[in-house]
Amino acid sequence: MTKTIAVIAGQGDLPILIAHEAKKMGYRVVFVALKPLQDRSPEGVEHVEYVGVGKFGKLLKVLRSNSVEEIVMAGKVPKTLMYKTKVVPDRRALKLLMSLKDRKDDTIMTVVTEELQSEGFTVRNTTDFAGELLVKKGIYTKRKPTKDELKDIAFGFRIAKEIGRLDIGQTVVVKSLAVMAVEAIEGTDEAILRGGRLAGDGAVVVKVSKPQQDMRFDVPTVGMKTLQSMLQSKARVLALEAGNTIV
Amino acid sequence: MTKTIAVIAGQGDLPILIAHEAKKMGYRVVFVALKPLQDRSPEGVEHVEYVGVGKFGKLLKVLRSNSVEEIVMAGKVPKTLMYKTKVVPDRRALKLLMSLKDRKDDTIMTVVTEELQSEGFTVRNTTDFAGELLVKKGIYTKRKPTKDELKDIAFGFRIAKEIGRLDIGQTVVVKSLAVMAVEAIEGTDEAILRGGRLAGDGAVVVKVSKPQQDMRFDVPTVGMKTLQSMLQSKARVLALEAGNTIV
């Protein structure tokens, strides 16, 4: 029998691609677009629903009424929304929010994921549906990194893993073995632009998964916007973690 | 016999205050202003010299020709100078620069300090001359921090110490137990402004010394500009480390 999967969709194209992949794999797909982050309705999926960010009770109702068995989450849900209070959580979300020991990304997403599991849904790894989108080992540019750039990549990788371990962010910008910028809540693109501005040209951007990365949410992702930020900031190298990053 | 101390002066008023304090303590004071960061000549000191940032050979010559025995360093020397290549190091500085294993602040300053020591100068702790300027335990505002703000202070303190341990920066901006901004090379004020912008109002700013802080350089300092940045970013609490911070 065909299984039903819900794609819970944050920002960007990734949820659309994930929905198509799930469809190809034989699932019946319910696309749950989180307003105001996602407003598209991908072609070929069985059903599309719109749910406001922070409306957790509404989300559960939608999942149940559509006989959803599995869930996959994709697309960024910026935490800044929460701080600018554009999002009004419903009662169920508020209860979750009150139970948090802190408001790190991991803490929030783990609680949300566990709550979904405890309601009987299976939450799958995003990467299970990313297939061809996962970055492979290798050099993707014509130009090979220089010896100095390789040193900066190794240095940046170590620092980025530490920043990830603290669940602050996924991205650091380095140059000549010094840290130019650390991503916190502002997001990858703003961190790249700031790092580039401070470094002058030739910065090295490193984006990695956390040591404790849960592949069910917040998998590192790189898109056109990242490349545009790189270009704008005159950064020279983008280093990603093979197998763990969606491009 | 009167000892001669050189105050190596980066940005701001702190070097001036330190020079006056050393004078009061009975030293003969040589004020070495690092161009283009410091261009004042404090009253009452015995001698003022101007040396360009990065002119390490020149610095040594100045110290020797003035019979300097002890050295105290004060005032920020922003590393961004180095990356915007406004600073041309002399041969002696270049040699030091080439010997670095990385370009973290600690690495640079430790090498500079050790080089000064190996040339026969005693490098004193900045805090030895800060006396009344060191922040004491207590609440400096009329308003006491709320329970939630105290939680944010404890959370921010832990994160800031980790960031310091990695020698990335001294300051973090937090709100509701999540990290809004981490200071890297951009400096405290820019980090506060960014964090405040991302957090909306009510952010908590925490500035601490590194766990491995060397009191001979880079002691955390807070001045009027920090308070102005706090005001501008609508941040509500500034938490500092008692005994280790110069205000």
Coordinates of C-alpha atoms in Angstrom, one line a residue:
Chain A
M1 CA 0.0 0.0 0.0
T2 CA 1.1 3.5 -0.8
K3 CA 2.4 5.4 2.3
T4 CA 1.6 9.1 2.8
I5 CA 4.4 11.5 3.6
A6 CA 4.1 15.1 4.6
V7 CA 6.8 17.5 3.5
I8 CA 6.9 20.3 6.1
A9 CA 8.1 23.2 4.0
G10 CA 10.2 26.1 5.2
Q11 CA 11.8 28.7 2.9
G12 CA 13.3 28.1 -0.6
D13 CA 13.2 25.5 -3.4
L14 CA 14.5 22.6 -1.3
P15 CA 11.0 21.5 0.0
I16 CA 9.8 21.4 -3.6
L17 CA 12.7 19.3 -4.7
I18 CA 12.2 17.0 -1.7
A19 CA 8.5 16.6 -2.5
H20 CA 9.3 15.6 -6.1
E21 CA 11.9 13.1 -4.8
A22 CA 9.4 11.6 -2.4
K23 CA 6.8 11.4 -5.2
K24 CA 9.4 9.6 -7.4
M25 CA 10.0 7.1 -4.6
G26 CA 6.3 6.1 -4.6
Y27 CA 4.9 8.1 -1.8
R28 CA 1.6 9.9 -1.7
V29 CA 2.8 13.4 -0.9
V30 CA 1.1 16.1 1.3
F31 CA 2.9 19.4 1.0
V32 CA 2.5 21.5 4.2
A33 CA 3.6 25.0 3.3
L34 CA 4.6 27.0 6.4
K35 CA 3.2 30.6 6.0
P36 CA 4.7 33.2 5.5
L37 CA 7.9 31.2 4.5
Q38 CA 6.5 29.1 1.7
D39 CA 3.6 29.8 -0.5
R40 CA 4.1 27.6 -3.5
S41 CA 2.2 24.6 -4.4
P42 CA 4.4 22.1 -6.3
E43 CA 3.0 20.3 -9.3
G44 CA 2.2 16.6 -9.1
V45 CA 1.8 16.3 -5.4
E46 CA -1.5 14.9 -4.1
H47 CA -2.4 17.6 -1.6
V48 CA -1.2 21.0 -0.5
E49 CA -2.0 22.6 2.9
Y50 CA -1.0 26.0 4.3
V51 CA -0.2 26.3 8.0
G52 CA 1.2 29.4 9.8
V53 CA 4.6 29.0 11.5
G54 CA 4.0 28.4 15.2
K55 CA 0.5 26.9 14.7
F56 CA 1.5 23.5 16.1
G57 CA -2.0 22.4 17.0
K58 CA -3.2 23.2 13.5
L59 CA -0.3 21.3 12.0
L60 CA -1.2 18.1 13.9
K61 CA -4.8 18.4 12.8
V62 CA -3.7 18.8 9.2
L63 CA -1.4 15.8 9.4
R64 CA -4.1 13.6 10.9
S65 CA -6.9 14.6 8.6
N66 CA -4.6 13.7 5.7
S67 CA -3.7 10.3 7.1
V68 CA 0.0 11.2 7.2
E69 CA 2.3 8.4 8.4
E70 CA 5.8 9.8 7.7
I71 CA 7.2 13.3 7.8
V72 CA 10.2 15.0 6.2
M73 CA 11.2 18.6 7.1
A74 CA 13.0 20.8 4.6
G75 CA 13.7 24.5 4.1
K76 CA 14.9 27.1 6.6
V77 CA 12.6 28.4 9.3
P78 CA 14.5 31.5 10.5
K79 CA 14.4 31.9 14.3
T80 CA 14.5 35.7 13.8
L81 CA 10.8 35.4 13.1
M82 CA 10.3 34.5 16.7
Y83 CA 12.2 37.5 18.0
K84 CA 10.4 40.0 15.9
T85 CA 7.2 38.6 17.2
K86 CA 5.6 38.4 13.8
V87 CA 4.7 34.8 14.7
V88 CA 1.9 34.2 17.2
P89 CA 2.2 30.6 18.5
D90 CA -1.0 28.7 19.2
R91 CA -1.7 27.0 22.5
R92 CA 0.0 23.8 21.6
A93 CA 3.1 25.6 20.4
L94 CA 3.2 27.8 23.4
K95 CA 3.2 24.7 25.7
L96 CA 6.1 23.3 23.7
L97 CA 7.9 26.7 23.9
M98 CA 7.5 26.8 27.7
S99 CA 9.0 23.4 28.1
L100 CA 12.3 24.3 26.5
K101 CA 15.5 24.5 28.6
D102 CA 16.9 27.1 26.2
R103 CA 16.1 28.3 22.7
K104 CA 19.0 26.9 20.7
D105 CA 18.0 25.6 17.3
D106 CA 18.7 22.0 18.4
T107 CA 16.6 22.3 21.5
I108 CA 13.6 23.7 19.7
M109 CA 13.8 21.3 16.8
T110 CA 14.4 18.2 18.9
V111 CA 11.4 19.0 21.0
V112 CA 9.2 19.6 17.9
T113 CA 10.5 16.4 16.3
E114 CA 10.0 14.3 19.4
E115 CA 6.5 15.7 19.8
L116 CA 5.7 14.7 16.2
Q117 CA 7.1 11.2 16.9
S118 CA 5.1 10.9 20.1
E119 CA 2.0 11.7 18.2
G120 CA 2.7 8.6 16.1
F121 CA 4.4 10.1 13.0
T122 CA 7.7 8.8 11.7
V123 CA 10.1 11.7 11.1
R124 CA 12.6 10.8 8.3
N125 CA 16.0 12.2 7.6
T126 CA 15.9 15.1 5.1
T127 CA 19.0 13.5 3.5
D128 CA 16.9 10.3 2.7
F129 CA 15.1 12.4 0.1
A130 CA 18.1 14.5 -1.1
G131 CA 19.8 11.8 -3.1
E132 CA 21.6 13.6 -6.0
L133 CA 21.6 16.9 -4.0
L134 CA 24.1 15.8 -1.4
V135 CA 27.5 17.2 -2.1
K136 CA 30.2 14.6 -2.9
K137 CA 33.9 14.6 -2.1
G138 CA 35.8 16.7 -4.6
I139 CA 36.7 20.1 -6.0
Y140 CA 33.8 21.6 -7.9
T141 CA 35.6 24.6 -9.4
K142 CA 38.1 24.7 -12.2
R143 CA 40.6 26.4 -10.0
K144 CA 42.1 24.2 -7.2
P145 CA 42.5 25.8 -3.8
T146 CA 46.1 27.0 -3.0
K147 CA 48.2 25.7 -0.2
D148 CA 47.2 28.7 2.0
E149 CA 43.6 28.3 1.2
L150 CA 43.8 24.6 2.2
K151 CA 45.2 25.7 5.5
D152 CA 42.4 28.1 6.0
I153 CA 39.8 25.4 5.1
A154 CA 41.3 23.1 7.7
F155 CA 41.4 25.9 10.3
G156 CA 37.8 27.0 9.4
F157 CA 36.5 23.5 9.6
R158 CA 37.8 23.0 13.1
I159 CA 36.3 26.3 14.3
A160 CA 33.0 25.7 12.5
K161 CA 32.6 22.3 14.1
E162 CA 33.1 24.0 17.6
I163 CA 30.5 26.6 16.7
G164 CA 28.2 23.8 15.6
R165 CA 28.9 21.9 18.8
L166 CA 27.7 25.0 20.8
D167 CA 24.7 25.1 18.4
I168 CA 25.4 28.7 17.5
G169 CA 25.6 28.4 13.7
Q170 CA 27.0 26.4 10.8
T171 CA 29.2 28.9 9.0
V172 CA 32.4 30.7 9.6
V173 CA 34.4 33.0 7.4
V174 CA 38.2 32.9 7.8
K175 CA 41.2 34.4 6.2
S176 CA 44.9 33.8 6.8
L177 CA 44.1 31.6 9.8
A178 CA 42.0 34.1 11.6
V179 CA 38.2 34.2 12.1
M180 CA 36.5 37.1 10.3
A181 CA 32.9 36.2 11.1
V182 CA 30.8 33.6 12.9
E183 CA 27.2 32.9 11.9
A184 CA 24.7 33.2 14.7
I185 CA 21.0 34.0 14.2
E186 CA 21.6 36.3 11.2
G187 CA 22.0 33.4 8.7
T188 CA 24.7 32.2 6.3
D189 CA 24.4 34.9 3.7
E190 CA 24.7 37.9 6.1
A191 CA 27.7 36.2 7.8
I192 CA 29.4 35.7 4.5
L193 CA 28.8 39.3 3.5
R194 CA 30.1 40.6 6.8
G195 CA 33.2 38.3 6.8
G196 CA 34.0 39.4 3.2
R197 CA 33.7 43.1 4.1
L198 CA 36.0 42.7 7.0
A199 CA 38.5 40.4 5.3
G200 CA 38.8 42.4 2.1
D201 CA 38.9 39.9 -0.8
G202 CA 40.0 36.3 -0.7
A203 CA 38.1 35.0 2.3
V204 CA 37.4 31.3 2.8
V205 CA 33.8 30.3 3.8
V206 CA 33.3 27.0 5.6
K207 CA 29.9 25.5 6.2
V208 CA 29.5 22.3 8.1
S209 CA 27.0 20.1 9.9
K210 CA 27.2 20.1 13.7
P211 CA 29.0 17.2 15.4
Q212 CA 25.7 16.3 16.9
Q213 CA 23.7 17.0 13.7
D214 CA 20.3 15.4 13.6
M215 CA 19.7 14.6 9.9
R216 CA 15.9 15.0 10.5
F217 CA 16.3 18.8 10.5
D218 CA 18.6 21.7 9.8
V219 CA 20.9 19.9 7.4
P220 CA 23.4 22.3 5.9
T221 CA 22.2 23.7 2.6
V222 CA 23.8 25.8 0.0
G223 CA 21.9 27.5 -2.9
M224 CA 22.3 30.2 -5.5
K225 CA 21.9 32.9 -2.8
T226 CA 25.0 31.6 -1.0
L227 CA 27.0 31.7 -4.2
Q228 CA 25.7 35.3 -4.9
S229 CA 26.8 36.3 -1.3
M230 CA 30.2 34.7 -2.0
L231 CA 30.6 36.7 -5.2
Q232 CA 29.4 40.0 -3.6
S233 CA 31.8 39.6 -0.7
K234 CA 34.7 38.6 -3.0
A235 CA 35.2 35.5 -1.0
R236 CA 37.2 33.0 -2.9
V237 CA 36.6 29.5 -1.5
L238 CA 33.5 27.7 -0.3
A239 CA 34.2 24.6 1.6
L240 CA 31.4 22.1 2.4
E241 CA 31.2 18.8 4.2
A242 CA 30.8 15.9 1.7
G243 CA 27.8 13.7 2.3
N244 CA 26.2 16.0 4.8
T245 CA 25.4 19.1 2.7
I246 CA 22.5 19.7 0.3
V247 CA 23.3 21.8 -2.8
Chain B
M1 CA 66.2 54.7 41.2
T2 CA 63.3 55.6 39.1
K3 CA 62.3 52.9 36.6
T4 CA 61.3 53.7 33.0
I5 CA 58.1 52.2 31.6
A6 CA 56.8 52.4 28.1
V7 CA 53.0 52.6 27.6
I8 CA 52.4 51.1 24.1
A9 CA 49.2 52.8 23.1
G10 CA 46.5 51.5 20.8
Q11 CA 43.1 53.2 20.4
G12 CA 41.1 55.2 22.9
D13 CA 41.5 56.9 26.3
L14 CA 42.7 53.8 28.2
P15 CA 46.4 54.3 27.3
I16 CA 46.3 57.9 28.6
L17 CA 44.7 56.7 31.9
I18 CA 47.3 53.9 32.2
A19 CA 50.1 56.4 31.6
H20 CA 48.8 58.7 34.3
E21 CA 48.5 55.8 36.7
A22 CA 52.1 54.6 36.0
K23 CA 53.2 58.2 36.6
K24 CA 51.4 58.3 39.9
M25 CA 53.1 55.1 40.9
G26 CA 56.5 56.8 40.4
Y27 CA 57.6 55.6 37.0
R28 CA 59.3 57.7 34.4
V29 CA 56.8 57.2 31.5
V30 CA 57.5 56.9 27.8
F31 CA 54.3 57.1 25.8
V32 CA 54.6 55.1 22.5
A33 CA 51.6 56.1 20.4
L34 CA 50.9 53.6 17.6
K35 CA 50.0 55.4 14.5
P36 CA 47.3 55.7 13.1
L37 CA 45.5 54.5 16.1
Q38 CA 46.7 57.0 18.7
D39 CA 47.9 60.5 18.1
R40 CA 47.6 62.2 21.5
S41 CA 50.4 63.1 23.8
P42 CA 49.3 62.9 27.4
E43 CA 50.3 65.7 29.7
G44 CA 52.8 65.1 32.4
V45 CA 54.6 62.1 30.9
E46 CA 58.4 62.4 30.3
H47 CA 58.5 61.5 26.7
V48 CA 56.2 60.8 23.7
E49 CA 57.1 58.8 20.6
Y50 CA 55.1 57.9 17.5
V51 CA 55.6 54.5 15.9
G52 CA 53.5 53.1 13.0
V53 CA 51.6 49.9 13.7
G54 CA 53.6 47.0 12.3
K55 CA 56.9 48.7 12.7
F56 CA 58.4 46.3 15.2
G57 CA 62.0 47.1 14.4
K58 CA 61.4 50.8 14.9
L59 CA 59.6 50.1 18.2
L60 CA 62.5 48.2 19.6
K61 CA 64.9 51.0 18.6
V62 CA 62.6 53.6 20.3
L63 CA 62.4 51.4 23.5
R64 CA 66.1 51.0 23.7
S65 CA 67.0 54.6 23.0
N66 CA 64.7 55.7 25.8
S67 CA 66.2 53.2 28.3
V68 CA 62.9 51.5 28.8
E69 CA 62.9 48.6 31.3
E70 CA 59.2 47.8 31.6
I71 CA 56.3 47.8 29.2
V72 CA 52.6 48.0 29.5
M73 CA 50.2 47.6 26.6
A74 CA 46.8 49.3 26.5
G75 CA 44.2 50.2 23.9
K76 CA 42.7 48.2 21.0
V77 CA 44.8 47.4 18.0
P78 CA 42.1 46.2 15.5
K79 CA 43.2 43.2 13.5
T80 CA 41.1 44.5 10.6
L81 CA 43.9 46.9 9.9
M82 CA 46.0 43.9 8.8
Y83 CA 43.4 42.7 6.4
K84 CA 42.7 45.9 4.7
T85 CA 46.5 46.1 4.1
K86 CA 46.8 49.7 5.3
V87 CA 49.6 48.5 7.5
V88 CA 53.0 47.7 5.9
P89 CA 55.0 45.7 8.4
D90 CA 58.7 46.3 8.6
R91 CA 61.3 43.5 8.2
R92 CA 61.3 42.6 11.9
A93 CA 57.5 42.4 12.1
L94 CA 57.3 40.4 8.9
K95 CA 59.7 37.8 10.4
L96 CA 57.4 37.6 13.4
L97 CA 54.3 37.3 11.2
M98 CA 55.9 34.5 9.2
S99 CA 56.6 32.5 12.4
L100 CA 52.9 32.4 13.5
K101 CA 51.1 29.1 13.5
D102 CA 47.8 31.0 12.9
R103 CA 46.6 34.5 13.2
K104 CA 44.4 34.4 16.2
D105 CA 44.7 37.4 18.5
D106 CA 46.3 35.3 21.2
T107 CA 48.9 33.8 18.9
I108 CA 49.9 37.2 17.5
M109 CA 50.0 38.9 20.9
T110 CA 51.8 36.1 22.6
V111 CA 54.6 36.1 20.0
V112 CA 54.9 39.9 20.2
T113 CA 55.0 39.8 24.0
E114 CA 57.6 37.0 24.1
E115 CA 59.7 38.8 21.6
L116 CA 59.7 41.9 23.8
Q117 CA 60.6 39.8 26.8
S118 CA 63.4 38.1 25.0
E119 CA 64.8 41.5 24.1
G120 CA 65.1 42.1 27.8
F121 CA 61.9 44.1 28.5
T122 CA 59.5 43.2 31.3
V123 CA 56.0 43.2 30.0
R124 CA 53.6 44.0 32.9
N125 CA 49.9 43.2 33.2
T126 CA 47.6 45.9 32.0
T127 CA 45.5 45.4 35.1
D128 CA 48.4 46.3 37.3
F129 CA 47.9 49.9 36.2
A130 CA 44.1 49.9 35.9
G131 CA 43.4 50.0 39.7
E132 CA 40.1 51.9 40.1
L133 CA 39.1 51.1 36.5
L134 CA 38.6 47.4 37.2
V135 CA 34.9 46.5 37.4
K136 CA 33.8 45.2 40.8
K137 CA 31.2 42.7 41.7
G138 CA 27.7 44.2 41.9
I139 CA 24.8 45.8 40.0
Y140 CA 25.7 49.2 38.5
T141 CA 22.2 50.2 37.4
K142 CA 19.2 51.3 39.5
R143 CA 17.2 48.5 37.9
K144 CA 18.0 45.0 38.9
P145 CA 18.1 42.3 36.3
T146 CA 14.9 40.2 36.1
K147 CA 14.8 36.4 36.6
D148 CA 14.8 35.8 32.8
E149 CA 17.7 38.3 32.3
L150 CA 19.7 36.5 35.0
K151 CA 19.2 33.2 33.0
D152 CA 20.3 34.9 29.8
I153 CA 23.4 36.3 31.6
A154 CA 24.3 32.8 32.8
F155 CA 23.7 31.3 29.4
G156 CA 25.6 34.1 27.6
F157 CA 28.5 33.8 30.1
R158 CA 29.0 30.1 29.2
I159 CA 28.8 30.7 25.5
A160 CA 31.1 33.7 25.7
K161 CA 33.7 31.7 27.6
E162 CA 33.7 29.0 24.9
I163 CA 34.0 31.7 22.2
G164 CA 37.0 33.1 24.2
R165 CA 38.5 29.7 24.6
L166 CA 38.5 29.4 20.8
D167 CA 40.0 33.0 20.7
I168 CA 37.3 34.2 18.4
G169 CA 36.0 37.1 20.4
Q170 CA 35.0 38.3 23.9
T171 CA 31.4 39.3 23.4
V172 CA 28.1 37.6 22.7
V173 CA 24.6 38.9 22.4
V174 CA 21.8 36.6 23.6
K175 CA 18.0 36.8 24.2
S176 CA 15.7 34.3 25.6
L177 CA 18.4 31.7 25.8
A178 CA 19.4 31.9 22.2
V179 CA 22.6 33.4 20.6
M180 CA 21.8 36.5 18.5
A181 CA 25.4 37.5 17.7
V182 CA 29.0 36.4 18.2
E183 CA 31.8 38.8 18.0
A184 CA 34.6 37.9 15.7
I185 CA 36.9 40.5 14.0
E186 CA 34.3 43.2 13.7
G187 CA 34.6 44.3 17.3
T188 CA 32.3 44.6 20.3
D189 CA 30.2 47.6 19.1
E190 CA 29.3 46.1 15.7
A191 CA 28.4 42.8 17.4
I192 CA 26.1 44.6 19.9
L193 CA 24.4 46.6 17.1
R194 CA 23.9 43.5 15.0
G195 CA 22.6 41.4 17.9
G196 CA 20.2 44.1 18.9
R197 CA 18.9 44.5 15.4
L198 CA 18.2 40.8 15.2
A199 CA 16.8 40.4 18.7
G200 CA 14.5 43.3 18.7
D201 CA 14.7 45.1 22.0
G202 CA 15.7 43.6 25.3
A203 CA 18.9 41.7 24.3
V204 CA 21.5 40.8 26.9
V205 CA 25.2 41.6 26.1
V206 CA 27.9 39.6 27.9
K207 CA 31.6 40.5 27.6
V208 CA 34.2 38.3 29.3
S209 CA 37.9 37.5 29.4
K210 CA 39.1 34.3 27.8
P211 CA 39.6 31.3 30.1
Q212 CA 43.3 31.5 29.0
Q213 CA 43.4 35.4 29.2
D214 CA 46.9 36.8 29.4
M215 CA 46.6 40.0 31.5
R216 CA 49.5 41.5 29.6
F217 CA 47.2 42.2 26.6
D218 CA 43.7 42.3 25.3
V219 CA 42.0 42.7 28.7
P220 CA 38.2 43.2 28.2
T221 CA 37.4 46.9 28.2
V222 CA 34.1 48.8 28.1
G223 CA 33.8 52.5 27.4
M224 CA 31.2 55.1 26.5
K225 CA 31.0 53.7 22.9
T226 CA 29.9 50.4 24.2
L227 CA 27.1 52.0 26.2
Q228 CA 26.1 54.0 23.2
S229 CA 25.9 50.8 21.1
M230 CA 23.8 49.3 23.8
L231 CA 21.4 52.2 23.8
Q232 CA 21.3 52.3 20.0
S233 CA 20.5 48.6 19.8
K234 CA 17.9 48.7 22.6
A235 CA 19.9 46.0 24.5
R236 CA 18.9 45.9 28.1
V237 CA 21.6 44.3 30.1
L238 CA 25.4 44.5 30.0
A239 CA 27.1 41.8 32.0
L240 CA 30.8 42.0 32.7
E241 CA 33.3 39.9 34.5
A242 CA 34.2 41.4 37.9
G243 CA 38.0 41.9 38.5
N244 CA 38.9 41.2 34.8
T245 CA 37.3 44.1 33.0
I246 CA 38.4 47.7 32.6
V247 CA 35.6 50.3 32.5

